[in-house]
Coordinates of C-alpha atoms in Angstrom, one line a residue:
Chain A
X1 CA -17.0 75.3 -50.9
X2 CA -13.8 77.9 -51.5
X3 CA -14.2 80.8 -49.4
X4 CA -11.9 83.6 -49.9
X5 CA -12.7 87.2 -49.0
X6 CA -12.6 88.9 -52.2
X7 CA -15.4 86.4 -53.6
X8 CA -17.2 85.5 -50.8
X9 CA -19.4 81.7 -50.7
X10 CA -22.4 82.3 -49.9
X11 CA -22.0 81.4 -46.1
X12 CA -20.2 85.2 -46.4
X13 CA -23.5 86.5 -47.8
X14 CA -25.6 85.1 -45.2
X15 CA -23.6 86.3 -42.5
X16 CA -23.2 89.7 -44.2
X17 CA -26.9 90.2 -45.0
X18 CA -27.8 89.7 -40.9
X19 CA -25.2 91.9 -40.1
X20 CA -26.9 94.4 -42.7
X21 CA -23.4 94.5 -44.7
X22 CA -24.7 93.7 -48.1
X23 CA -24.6 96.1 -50.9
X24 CA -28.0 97.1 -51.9
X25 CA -27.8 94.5 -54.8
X26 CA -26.8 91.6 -52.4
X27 CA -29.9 92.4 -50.1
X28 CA -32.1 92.2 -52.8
X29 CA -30.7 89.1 -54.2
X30 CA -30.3 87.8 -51.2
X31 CA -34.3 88.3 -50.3
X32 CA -35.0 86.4 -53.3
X33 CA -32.7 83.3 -52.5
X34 CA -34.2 83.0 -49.0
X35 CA -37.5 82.4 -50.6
X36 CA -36.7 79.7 -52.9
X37 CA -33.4 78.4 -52.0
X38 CA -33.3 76.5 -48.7
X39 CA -29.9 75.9 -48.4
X40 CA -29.3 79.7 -48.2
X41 CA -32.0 79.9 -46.3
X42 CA -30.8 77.7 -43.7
X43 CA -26.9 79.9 -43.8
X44 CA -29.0 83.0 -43.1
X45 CA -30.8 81.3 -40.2
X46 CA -27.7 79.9 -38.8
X47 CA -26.2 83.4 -38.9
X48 CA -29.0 85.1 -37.5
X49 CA -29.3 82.7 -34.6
X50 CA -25.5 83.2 -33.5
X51 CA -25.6 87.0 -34.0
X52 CA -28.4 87.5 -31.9
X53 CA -26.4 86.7 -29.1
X54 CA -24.8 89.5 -29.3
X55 CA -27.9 90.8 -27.3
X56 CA -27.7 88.4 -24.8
X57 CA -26.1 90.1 -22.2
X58 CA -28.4 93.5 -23.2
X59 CA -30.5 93.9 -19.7
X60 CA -34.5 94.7 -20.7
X61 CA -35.5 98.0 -19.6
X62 CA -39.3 98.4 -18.9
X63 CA -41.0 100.5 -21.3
X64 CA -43.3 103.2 -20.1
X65 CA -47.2 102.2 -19.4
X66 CA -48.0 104.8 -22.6
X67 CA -46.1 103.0 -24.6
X68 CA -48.5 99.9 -24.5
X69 CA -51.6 102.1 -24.7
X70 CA -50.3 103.8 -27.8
X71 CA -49.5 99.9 -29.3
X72 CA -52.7 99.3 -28.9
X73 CA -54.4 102.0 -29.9
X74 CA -52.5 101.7 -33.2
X75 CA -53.1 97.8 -33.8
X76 CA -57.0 98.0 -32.6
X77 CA -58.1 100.9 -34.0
X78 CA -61.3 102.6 -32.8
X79 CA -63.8 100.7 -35.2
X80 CA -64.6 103.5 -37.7
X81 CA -68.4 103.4 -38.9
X82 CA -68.8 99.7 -40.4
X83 CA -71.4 98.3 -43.0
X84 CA -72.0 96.2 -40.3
X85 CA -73.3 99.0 -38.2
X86 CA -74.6 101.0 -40.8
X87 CA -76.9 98.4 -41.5
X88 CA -78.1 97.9 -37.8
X89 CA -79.2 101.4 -38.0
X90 CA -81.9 100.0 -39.3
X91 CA -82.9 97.5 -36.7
X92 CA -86.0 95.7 -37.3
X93 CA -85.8 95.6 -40.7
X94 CA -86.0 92.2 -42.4
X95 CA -82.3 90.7 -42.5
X96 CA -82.8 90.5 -46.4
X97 CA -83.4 94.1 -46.8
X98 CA -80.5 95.1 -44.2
X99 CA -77.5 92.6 -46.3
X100 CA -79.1 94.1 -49.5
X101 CA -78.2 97.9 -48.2
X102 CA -74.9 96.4 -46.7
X103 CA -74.3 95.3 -50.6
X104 CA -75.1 99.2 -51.8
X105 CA -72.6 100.2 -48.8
X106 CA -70.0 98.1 -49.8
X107 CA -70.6 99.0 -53.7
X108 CA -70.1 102.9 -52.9
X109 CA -67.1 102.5 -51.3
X110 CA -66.0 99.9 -53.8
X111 CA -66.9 102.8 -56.7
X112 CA -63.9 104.9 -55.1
X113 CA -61.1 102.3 -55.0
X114 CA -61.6 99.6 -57.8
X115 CA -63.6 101.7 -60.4
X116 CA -65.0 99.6 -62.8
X117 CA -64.8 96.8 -60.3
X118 CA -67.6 94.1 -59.8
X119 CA -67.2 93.3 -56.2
X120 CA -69.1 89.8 -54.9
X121 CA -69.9 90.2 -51.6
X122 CA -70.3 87.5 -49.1
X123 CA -72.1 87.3 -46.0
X124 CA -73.0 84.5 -43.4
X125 CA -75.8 84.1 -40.6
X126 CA -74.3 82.5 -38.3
X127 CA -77.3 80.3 -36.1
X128 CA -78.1 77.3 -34.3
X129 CA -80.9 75.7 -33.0
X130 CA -79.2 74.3 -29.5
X131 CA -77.7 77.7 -28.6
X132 CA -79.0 81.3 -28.3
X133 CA -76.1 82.8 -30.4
X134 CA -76.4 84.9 -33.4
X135 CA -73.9 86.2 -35.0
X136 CA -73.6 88.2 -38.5
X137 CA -71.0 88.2 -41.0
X138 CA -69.7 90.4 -44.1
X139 CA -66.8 89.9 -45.8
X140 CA -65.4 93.1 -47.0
X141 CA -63.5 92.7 -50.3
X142 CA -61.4 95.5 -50.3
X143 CA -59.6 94.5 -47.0
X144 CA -60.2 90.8 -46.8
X145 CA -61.6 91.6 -43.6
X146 CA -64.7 89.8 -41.9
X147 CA -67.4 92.2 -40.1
X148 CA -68.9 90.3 -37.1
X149 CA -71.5 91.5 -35.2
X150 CA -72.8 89.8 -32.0
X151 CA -76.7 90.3 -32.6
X152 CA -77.6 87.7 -29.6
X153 CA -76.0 85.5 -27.0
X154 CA -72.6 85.1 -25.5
X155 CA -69.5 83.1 -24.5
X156 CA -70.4 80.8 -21.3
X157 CA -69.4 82.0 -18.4
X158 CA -65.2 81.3 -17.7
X159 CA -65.2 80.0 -21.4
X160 CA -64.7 81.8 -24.7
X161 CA -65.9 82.3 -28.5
X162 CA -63.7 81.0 -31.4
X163 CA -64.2 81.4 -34.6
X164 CA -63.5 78.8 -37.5
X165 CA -63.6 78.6 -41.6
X166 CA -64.2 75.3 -43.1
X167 CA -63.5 74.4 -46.8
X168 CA -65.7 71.7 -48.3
X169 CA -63.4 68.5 -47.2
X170 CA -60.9 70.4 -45.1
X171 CA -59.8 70.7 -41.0
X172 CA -61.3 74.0 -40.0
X173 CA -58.8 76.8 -39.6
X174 CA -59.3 78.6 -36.7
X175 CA -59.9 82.8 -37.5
X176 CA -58.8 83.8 -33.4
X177 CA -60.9 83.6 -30.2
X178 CA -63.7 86.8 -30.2
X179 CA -63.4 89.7 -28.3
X180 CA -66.1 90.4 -26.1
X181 CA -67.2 93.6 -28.1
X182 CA -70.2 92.9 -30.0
X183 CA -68.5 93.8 -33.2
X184 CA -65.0 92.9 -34.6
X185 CA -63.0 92.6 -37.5
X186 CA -60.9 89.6 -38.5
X187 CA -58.7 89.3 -41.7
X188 CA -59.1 86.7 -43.7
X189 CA -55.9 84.6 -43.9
X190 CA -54.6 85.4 -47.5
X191 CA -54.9 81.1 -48.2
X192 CA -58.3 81.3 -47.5
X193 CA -59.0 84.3 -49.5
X194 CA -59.6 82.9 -53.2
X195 CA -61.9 80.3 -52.0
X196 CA -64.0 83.0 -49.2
X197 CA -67.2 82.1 -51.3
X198 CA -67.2 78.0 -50.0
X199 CA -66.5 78.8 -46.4
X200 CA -68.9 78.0 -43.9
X201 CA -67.9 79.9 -40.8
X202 CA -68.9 77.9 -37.5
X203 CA -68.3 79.1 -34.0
X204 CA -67.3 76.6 -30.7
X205 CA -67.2 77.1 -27.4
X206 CA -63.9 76.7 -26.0
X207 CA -61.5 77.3 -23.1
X208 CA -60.0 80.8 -22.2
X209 CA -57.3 81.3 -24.6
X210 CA -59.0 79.5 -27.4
X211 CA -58.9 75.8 -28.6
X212 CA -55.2 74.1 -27.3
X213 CA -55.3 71.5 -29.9
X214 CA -56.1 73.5 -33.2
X215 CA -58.8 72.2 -33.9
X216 CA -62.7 72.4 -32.4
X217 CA -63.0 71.3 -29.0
X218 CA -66.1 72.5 -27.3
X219 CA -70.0 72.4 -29.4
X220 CA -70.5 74.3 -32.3
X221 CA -72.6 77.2 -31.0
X222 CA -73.4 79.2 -34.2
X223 CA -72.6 78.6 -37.9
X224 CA -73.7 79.5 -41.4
X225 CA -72.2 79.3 -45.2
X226 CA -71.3 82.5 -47.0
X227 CA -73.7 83.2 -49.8
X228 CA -73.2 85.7 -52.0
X229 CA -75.3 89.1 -51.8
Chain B
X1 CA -37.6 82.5 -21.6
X2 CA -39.7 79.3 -21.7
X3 CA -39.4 78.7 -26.0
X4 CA -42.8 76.8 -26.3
X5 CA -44.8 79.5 -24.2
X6 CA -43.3 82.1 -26.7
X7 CA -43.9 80.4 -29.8
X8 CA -47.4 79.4 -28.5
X9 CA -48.1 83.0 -28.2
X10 CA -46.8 84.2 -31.3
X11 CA -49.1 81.2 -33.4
X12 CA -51.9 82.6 -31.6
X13 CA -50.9 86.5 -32.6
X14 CA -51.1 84.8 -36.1
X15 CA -54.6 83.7 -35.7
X16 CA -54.9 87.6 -34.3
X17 CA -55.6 86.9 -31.0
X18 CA -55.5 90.0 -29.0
X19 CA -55.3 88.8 -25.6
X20 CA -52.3 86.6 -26.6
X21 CA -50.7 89.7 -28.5
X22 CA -51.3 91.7 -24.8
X23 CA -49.7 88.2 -23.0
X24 CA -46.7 88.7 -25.5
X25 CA -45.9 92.3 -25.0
X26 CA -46.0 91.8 -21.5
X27 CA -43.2 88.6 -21.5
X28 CA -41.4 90.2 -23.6
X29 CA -41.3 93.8 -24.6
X30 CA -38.9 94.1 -21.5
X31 CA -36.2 92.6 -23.5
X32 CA -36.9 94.2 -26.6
X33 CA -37.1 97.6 -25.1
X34 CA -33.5 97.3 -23.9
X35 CA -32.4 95.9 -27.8
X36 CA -34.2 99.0 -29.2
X37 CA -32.2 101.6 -26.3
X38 CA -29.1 99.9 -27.0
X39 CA -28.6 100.4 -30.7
X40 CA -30.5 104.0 -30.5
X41 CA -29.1 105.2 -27.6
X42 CA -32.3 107.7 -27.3
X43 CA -35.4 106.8 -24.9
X44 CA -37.9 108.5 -27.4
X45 CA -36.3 107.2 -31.0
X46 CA -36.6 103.3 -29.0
X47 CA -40.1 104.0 -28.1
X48 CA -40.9 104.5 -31.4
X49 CA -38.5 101.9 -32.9
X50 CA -40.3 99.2 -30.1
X51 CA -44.2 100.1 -31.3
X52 CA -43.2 99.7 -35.0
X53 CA -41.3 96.5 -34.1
X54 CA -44.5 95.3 -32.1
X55 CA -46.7 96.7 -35.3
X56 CA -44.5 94.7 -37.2
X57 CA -44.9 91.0 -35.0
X58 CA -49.2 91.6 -35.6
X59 CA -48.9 91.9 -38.9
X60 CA -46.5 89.2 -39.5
X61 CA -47.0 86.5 -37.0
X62 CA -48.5 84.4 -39.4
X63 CA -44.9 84.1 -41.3
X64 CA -43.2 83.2 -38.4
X65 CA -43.7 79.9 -38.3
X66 CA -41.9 79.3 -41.8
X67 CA -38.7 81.1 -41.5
X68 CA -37.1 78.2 -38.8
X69 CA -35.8 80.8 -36.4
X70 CA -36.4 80.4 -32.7
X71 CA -38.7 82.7 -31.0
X72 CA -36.8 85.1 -29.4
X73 CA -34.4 85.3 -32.4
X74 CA -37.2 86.0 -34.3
X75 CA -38.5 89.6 -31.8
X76 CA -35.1 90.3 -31.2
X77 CA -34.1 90.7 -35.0
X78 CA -37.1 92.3 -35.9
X79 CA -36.2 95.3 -33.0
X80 CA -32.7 95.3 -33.9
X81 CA -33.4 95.7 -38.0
X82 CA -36.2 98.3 -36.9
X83 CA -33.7 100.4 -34.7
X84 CA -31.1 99.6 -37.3
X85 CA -33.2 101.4 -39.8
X86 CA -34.3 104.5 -37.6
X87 CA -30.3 104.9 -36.9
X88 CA -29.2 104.5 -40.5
X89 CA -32.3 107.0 -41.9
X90 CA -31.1 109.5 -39.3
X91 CA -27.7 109.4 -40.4
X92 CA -27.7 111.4 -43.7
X93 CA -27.3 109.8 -47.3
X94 CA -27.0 106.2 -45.7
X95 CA -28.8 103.7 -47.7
X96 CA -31.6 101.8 -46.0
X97 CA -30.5 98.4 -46.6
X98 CA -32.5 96.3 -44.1
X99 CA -35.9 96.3 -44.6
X100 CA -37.7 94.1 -44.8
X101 CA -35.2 91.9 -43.1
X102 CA -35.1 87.9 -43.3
X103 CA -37.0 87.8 -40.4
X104 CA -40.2 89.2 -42.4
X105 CA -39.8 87.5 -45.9
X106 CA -41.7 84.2 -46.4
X107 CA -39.2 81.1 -47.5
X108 CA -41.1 79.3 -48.6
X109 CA -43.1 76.1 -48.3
X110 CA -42.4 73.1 -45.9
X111 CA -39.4 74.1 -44.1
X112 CA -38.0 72.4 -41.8
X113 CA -36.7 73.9 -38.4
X114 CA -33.3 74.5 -38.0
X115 CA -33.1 73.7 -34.6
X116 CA -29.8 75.5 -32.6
X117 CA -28.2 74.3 -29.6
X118 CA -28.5 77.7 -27.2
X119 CA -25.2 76.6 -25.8
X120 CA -23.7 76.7 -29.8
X121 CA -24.9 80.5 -30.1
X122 CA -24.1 81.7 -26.9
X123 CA -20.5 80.9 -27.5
X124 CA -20.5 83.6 -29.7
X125 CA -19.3 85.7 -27.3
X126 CA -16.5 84.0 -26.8
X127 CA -15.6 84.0 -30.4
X128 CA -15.8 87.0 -31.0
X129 CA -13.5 87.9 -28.4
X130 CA -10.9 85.8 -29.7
X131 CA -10.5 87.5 -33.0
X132 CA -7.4 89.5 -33.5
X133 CA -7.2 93.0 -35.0
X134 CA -10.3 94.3 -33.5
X135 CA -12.3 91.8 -36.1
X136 CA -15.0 91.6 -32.9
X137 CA -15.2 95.2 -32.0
X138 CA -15.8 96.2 -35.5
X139 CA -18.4 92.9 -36.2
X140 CA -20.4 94.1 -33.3
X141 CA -20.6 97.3 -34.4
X142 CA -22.2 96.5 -37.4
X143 CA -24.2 94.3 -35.8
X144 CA -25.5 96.2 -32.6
X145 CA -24.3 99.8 -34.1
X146 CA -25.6 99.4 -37.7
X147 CA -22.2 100.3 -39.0
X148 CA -21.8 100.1 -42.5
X149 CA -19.0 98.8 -44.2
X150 CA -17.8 102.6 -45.1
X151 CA -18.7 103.7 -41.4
X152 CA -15.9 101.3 -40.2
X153 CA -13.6 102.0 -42.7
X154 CA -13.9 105.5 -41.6
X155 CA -13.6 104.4 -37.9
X156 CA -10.8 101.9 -38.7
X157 CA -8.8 104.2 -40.6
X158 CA -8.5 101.8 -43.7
X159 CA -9.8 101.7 -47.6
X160 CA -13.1 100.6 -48.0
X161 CA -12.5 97.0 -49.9
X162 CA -9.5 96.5 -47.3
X163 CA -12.2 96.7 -44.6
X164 CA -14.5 94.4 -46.4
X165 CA -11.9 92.0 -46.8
X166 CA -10.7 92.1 -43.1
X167 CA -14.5 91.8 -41.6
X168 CA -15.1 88.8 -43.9
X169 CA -11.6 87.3 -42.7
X170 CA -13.4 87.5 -39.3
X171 CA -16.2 86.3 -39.8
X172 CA -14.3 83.1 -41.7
X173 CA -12.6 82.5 -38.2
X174 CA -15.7 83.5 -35.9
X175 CA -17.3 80.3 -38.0
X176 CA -14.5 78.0 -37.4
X177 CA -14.7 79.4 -33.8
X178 CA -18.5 78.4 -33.1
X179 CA -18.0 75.0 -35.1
X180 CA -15.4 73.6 -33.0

């Protein structure tokens, strides 16, 4: 590899991408070659290790308490007024009825943003017979985002709630330990997102801080397939 | 700063796990706080520049894992290209060159780790030190300062390719520094 400095090698690149040198051409083609070169890839990571010692000897400062709280508030938003909890506006009603309103919901507001779209919507009921937990699901297309609502039951007590997708012949993935709140939203991870219809979502019980293996390793406490509304 | 804890914490942000992304902010927004004061220099721009950066490790925890840096590295770049960028919009007609940085772009599939002795990147310092004509000063500038190559040309006194030349004669030796 000839380096000179009038045509750099592409070590040069690396290092001059981290430093946030590049022309604006370079940085573009630069984001491109991390992604499917590796050996570039690996230049730009051996750069951006060495440079970031540069902070090393930076002291931390602690950041005011408000600062968290407005992190927060910005991440976890206030849930704004669900399907979910539209439809349990109408507690009592059948289950059948209440998903087939959610499906009218979720076409209204799918009117405004795809129009012309045919949105599927999926939902799950998420049961067992061993365990008094009940917990419903919508997926909502727009966002890839799953609605769960808590309708019965809870975590035991000191343990936890995690959710899981399983594919047909596949490790379940795990979706993140549930928050205590009886409703939440979880996004669908984007590998997961062209197969949503074939998920069977399943819930465990598991240790604070969620399974430490990856996989399932407390009983399955709920779980139902997505069907399609 | 125990590695595994960190990167244990970050996989679990990926999965969006709230209580680990509260367990992370407290280990280590300390750290990236004083990264964000550093290059802005202004409590309330690194306030702001911190809470984007943290925005910024929610939403893309999940890539983490396939970009081979180490944890830290990782948060630490993401608040350094985050104040980089709030310094260089503030300054007028600067182009905004670094975002999204590496540390948010995907590359690619089954990567493998490229695993860094702390001790090798550490010596940086060192290195850096050891470069003649002011190389150092003016590679930590860009680095912790977001100069650009026409702000230290300016600063240097000197033409613009003439910089660029210089800066990537020193960066030449700073890698023949670290390897040896």
């Amino acid at each position: 590899m000839t380096q000179t400095p009038e045509t750099p090698d592409d070590d040069l690149l690396a290092a001059e991408m981290v430093l946030g040198l590049s022309s604006d051409d370079d940085m573009i083609a630069a984001r491109r070659r991390i992604g499917t070169e590796r050996d570039f890839a690996d230049r730009v990571v051996f750069w951006q290790e060495r440079m970031t010692a540069m902070t090393d000897g930076i002291d931390p400062v602690a950041p005011p308490a408000r600062i968290k709280k407005k992190l927060m508030a910005q991440v976890f938003p206030k849930q704004r007024v669900t399907i979910l909890q539209r439809l349990w506006l109408w507690q009592g009603v059948a289950m059948a009825s209440l998903l087939f309103a959610g499906y009218l919901g979720v076409q209204l507001l799918e009117v405004k943003t795809q129009p012309g779209g045919q949105p599927t919507v999926l939902a799950a009921q998420l049961v067992s017979e061993s365990s008094p937990l009940q917990v419903l699901a919508v997926v909502e297309p727009v966002k890839h985002e799953i609605a769960l609502r808590r309708v019965a039951g809870t975590a035991n007590e000191g343990r936890v709630l995690e959710l899981w997708a399983i594919l047909p012949d596949q490790a379940p993935v795990s979706l993140g330990v549930l928050p205590d709140s009886e409703t939440t939203r979880i996004l669908v991870p984007s590998e997961l997102r062209s197969q949503a219809a074939q998920i069977t979502l399943a819930i465990s019980d598991e240790p604070v801080g969620g399974s430490p293996t990856g996989a399932p390793t407390g009983a399955v406490l709920a779980a139902g397939a997505m069907s399609e509304l | 700063m125990d590695r595994q804890e960190i990167e244990n914490l970050i996989a679990r942000v990926a999965l969006k796990d709230r209580a680990a992304f509260d367990q992370l902010y407290d280990r280590v927004s300390s750290k990236l706080f004083g990264v964000c004061l550093r290059v802005l220099n202004k409590r309330a721009a690194a306030e702001d520049a911190m809470q984007d950066s943290f925005v910024k490790i929610w939403n893309n925890a999940d890539k983490y894992n396939a970009n081979g840096l180490s944890p830290m590295t990782w948060l630490i770049t993401i608040a350094r290209n985050t104040s980089i960028d709030r310094l260089r919009a503030r300054k007028k007609g600067h182009q905004d060159v670094n975002t999204p940085g590496f540390e948010l772009v995907s590359p690619g599939p089954t990567p493998e780790q490229y695993a860094v002795a702390s001790s090798e990147a550490s010596r940086l310092s060192g290195c850096l030190d050891t470069l003649e004509e002011d190389r150092g000063r003016a590679i930590r500038g860009a680095y912790l300062d977001g100069d650009t190559y026409s702000d230290l040309a300016e600063r240097f006194g000197v033409p613009l390719n003439t910089m660029r030349t210089w800066l990537r004669r020193g960066l030449i030796a700073l890698r023949e520094c670290m390897s040896q």
